[in-house]
Short mmCIF file of C-alpha atoms in Angstrom, two decimals:
data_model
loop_
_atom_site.label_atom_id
_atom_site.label_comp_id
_atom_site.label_asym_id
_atom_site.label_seq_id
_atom_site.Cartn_x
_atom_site.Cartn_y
_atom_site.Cartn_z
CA UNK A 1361 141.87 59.16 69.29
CA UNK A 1362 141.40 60.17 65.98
CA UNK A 1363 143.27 63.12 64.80
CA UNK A 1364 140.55 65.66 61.77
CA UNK A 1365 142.76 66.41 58.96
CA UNK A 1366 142.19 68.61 56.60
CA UNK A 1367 142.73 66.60 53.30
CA UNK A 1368 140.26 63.44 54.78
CA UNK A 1369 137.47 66.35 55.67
CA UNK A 1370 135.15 68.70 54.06
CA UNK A 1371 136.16 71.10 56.92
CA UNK A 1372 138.94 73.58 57.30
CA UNK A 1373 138.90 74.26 61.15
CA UNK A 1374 138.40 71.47 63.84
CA UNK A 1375 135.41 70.86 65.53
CA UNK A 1376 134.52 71.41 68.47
CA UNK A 1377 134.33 68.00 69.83
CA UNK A 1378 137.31 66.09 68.27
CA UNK A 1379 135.06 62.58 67.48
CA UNK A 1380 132.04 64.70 66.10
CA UNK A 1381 132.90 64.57 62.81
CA UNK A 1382 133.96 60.96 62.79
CA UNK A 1383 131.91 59.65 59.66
CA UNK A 1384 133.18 62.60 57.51
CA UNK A 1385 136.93 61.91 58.28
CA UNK A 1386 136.42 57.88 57.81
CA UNK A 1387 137.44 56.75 54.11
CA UNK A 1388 134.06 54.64 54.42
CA UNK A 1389 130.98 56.28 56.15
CA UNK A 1390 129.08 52.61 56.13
CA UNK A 1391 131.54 51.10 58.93
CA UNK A 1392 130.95 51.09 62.12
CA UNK A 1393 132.68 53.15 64.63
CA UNK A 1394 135.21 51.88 66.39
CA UNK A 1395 134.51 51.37 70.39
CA UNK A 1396 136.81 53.97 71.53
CA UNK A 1397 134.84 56.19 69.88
CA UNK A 1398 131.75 55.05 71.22
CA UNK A 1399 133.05 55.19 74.50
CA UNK A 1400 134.32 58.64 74.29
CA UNK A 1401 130.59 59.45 72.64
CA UNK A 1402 129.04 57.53 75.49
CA UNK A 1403 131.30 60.08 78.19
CA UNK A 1404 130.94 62.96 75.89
CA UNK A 1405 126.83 62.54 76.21
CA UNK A 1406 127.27 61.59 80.26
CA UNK A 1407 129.05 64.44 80.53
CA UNK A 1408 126.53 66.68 79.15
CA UNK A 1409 123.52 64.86 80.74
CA UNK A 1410 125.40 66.02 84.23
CA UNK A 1411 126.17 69.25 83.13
CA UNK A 1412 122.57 69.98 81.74
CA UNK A 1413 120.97 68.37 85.33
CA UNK A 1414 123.23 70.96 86.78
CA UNK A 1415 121.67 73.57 85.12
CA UNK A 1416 118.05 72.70 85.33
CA UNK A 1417 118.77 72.01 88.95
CA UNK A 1418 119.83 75.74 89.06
CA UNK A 1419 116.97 76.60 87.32
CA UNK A 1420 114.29 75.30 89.22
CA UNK A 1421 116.53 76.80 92.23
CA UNK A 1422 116.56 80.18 90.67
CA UNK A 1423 113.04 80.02 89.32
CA UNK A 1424 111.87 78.81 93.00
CA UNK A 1425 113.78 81.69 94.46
CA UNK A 1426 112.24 83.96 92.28
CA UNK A 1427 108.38 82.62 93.15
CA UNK A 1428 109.88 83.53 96.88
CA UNK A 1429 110.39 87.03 96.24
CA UNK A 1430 107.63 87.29 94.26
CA UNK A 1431 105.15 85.70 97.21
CA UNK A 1432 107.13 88.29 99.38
CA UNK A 1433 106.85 91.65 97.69
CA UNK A 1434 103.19 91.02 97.10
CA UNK A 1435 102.97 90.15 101.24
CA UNK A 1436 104.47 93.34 101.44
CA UNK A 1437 102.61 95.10 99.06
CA UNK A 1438 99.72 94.54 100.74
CA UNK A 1439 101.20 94.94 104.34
CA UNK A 1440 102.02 98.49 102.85
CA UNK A 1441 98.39 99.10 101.35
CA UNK A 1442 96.96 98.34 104.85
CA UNK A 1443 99.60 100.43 106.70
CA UNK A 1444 98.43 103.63 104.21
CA UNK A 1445 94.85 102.68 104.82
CA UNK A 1446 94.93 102.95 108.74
CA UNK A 1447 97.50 106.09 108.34
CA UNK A 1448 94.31 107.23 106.72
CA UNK A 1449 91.75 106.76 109.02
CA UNK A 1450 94.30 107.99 111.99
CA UNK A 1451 94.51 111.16 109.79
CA UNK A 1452 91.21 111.29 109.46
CA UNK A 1453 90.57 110.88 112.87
CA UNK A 1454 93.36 113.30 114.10
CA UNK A 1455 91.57 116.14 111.62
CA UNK A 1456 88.47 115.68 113.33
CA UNK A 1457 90.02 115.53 116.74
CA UNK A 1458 91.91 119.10 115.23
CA UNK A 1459 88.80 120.48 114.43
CA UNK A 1460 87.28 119.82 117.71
CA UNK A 1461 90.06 121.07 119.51
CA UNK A 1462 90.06 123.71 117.82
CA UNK A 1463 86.15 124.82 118.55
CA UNK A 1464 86.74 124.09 121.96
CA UNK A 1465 89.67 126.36 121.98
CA UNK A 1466 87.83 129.31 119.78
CA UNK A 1467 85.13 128.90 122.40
CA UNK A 1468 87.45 129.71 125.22
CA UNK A 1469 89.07 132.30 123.67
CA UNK A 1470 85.71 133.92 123.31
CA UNK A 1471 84.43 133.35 127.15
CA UNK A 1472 87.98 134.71 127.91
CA UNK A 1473 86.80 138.17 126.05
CA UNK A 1474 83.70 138.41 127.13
CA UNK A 1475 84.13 137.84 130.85
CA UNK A 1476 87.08 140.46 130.04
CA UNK A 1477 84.51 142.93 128.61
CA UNK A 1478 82.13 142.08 131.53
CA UNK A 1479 85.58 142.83 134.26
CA UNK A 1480 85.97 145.59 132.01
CA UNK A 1481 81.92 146.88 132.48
CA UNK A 1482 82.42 146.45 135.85
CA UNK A 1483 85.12 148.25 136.61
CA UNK A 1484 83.65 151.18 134.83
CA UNK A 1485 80.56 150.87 137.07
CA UNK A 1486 82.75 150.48 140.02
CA UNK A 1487 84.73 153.61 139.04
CA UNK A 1488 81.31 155.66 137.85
CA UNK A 1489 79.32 155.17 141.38
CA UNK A 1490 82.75 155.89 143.58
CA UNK A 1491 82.63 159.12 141.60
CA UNK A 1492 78.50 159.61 142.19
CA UNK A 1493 78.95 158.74 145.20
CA UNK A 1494 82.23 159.00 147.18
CA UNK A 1495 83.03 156.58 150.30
#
């Protein structure tokens, strides 16, 4: 393995990759690299191939996990615009229902006072011929 040095190279820290820099630290930058080089280049990009299949794997995962939840909150969305819809109509429906209810009831509530007034009228006549004309 090649070590960088500082008095062969233009650059004062090391690289990231020790072999990166490998035709700045030669003395001749025409010859051709030796084959442990290559083969740590060849690793060094079959490493990287693996590691960047990884993460597209993960990102087609993530992104089709995504499209998931996406496809489900719009299902629900719309489950949720149909639920208000019908709460609607049973609202509107339970207001008219109310409002019948409640005619029928004011209706009853005003035979109830009547036939009270006619017991009432009654009794009055009742009590007025007992006293025109006692028993």
């Amino acid at each position: 393995m090649l070590q960088h040095t500082k008095e062969c190279c233009k650059y004062t820290s090391p690289p990231l990759f020790p072999l990166q820099h490998y035709h700045v630290c030669t003395q001749n930058p025409n010859a051709p690299p030796p084959p442990e080089y290559v083969k740590q280049m060849e690793k060094q990009i079959a490493r990287e191939g693996t590691i960047e299949e990884k993460n597209l794997k993960h990102a087609i995962k993530d992104l089709s996990n995504a499209e998931k939840v996406k496809t489900k909150a719009a299902k629900s969305e719309n489950k949720a615009e149909h639920a208000l819809d019908k709460a609607g109509r049973n609202e509107h429906a339970a207001l008219q229902a109310l409002g019948k209810a409640t005619n029928k009831h004011d209706i009853a509530v005003a035979n109830v006072h009547a036939a009270e007034n006619s017991l009432q009228v009654s009794f009055y006549i009742l009590i007025f011929l007992h006293l025109d004309f006692p028993i």
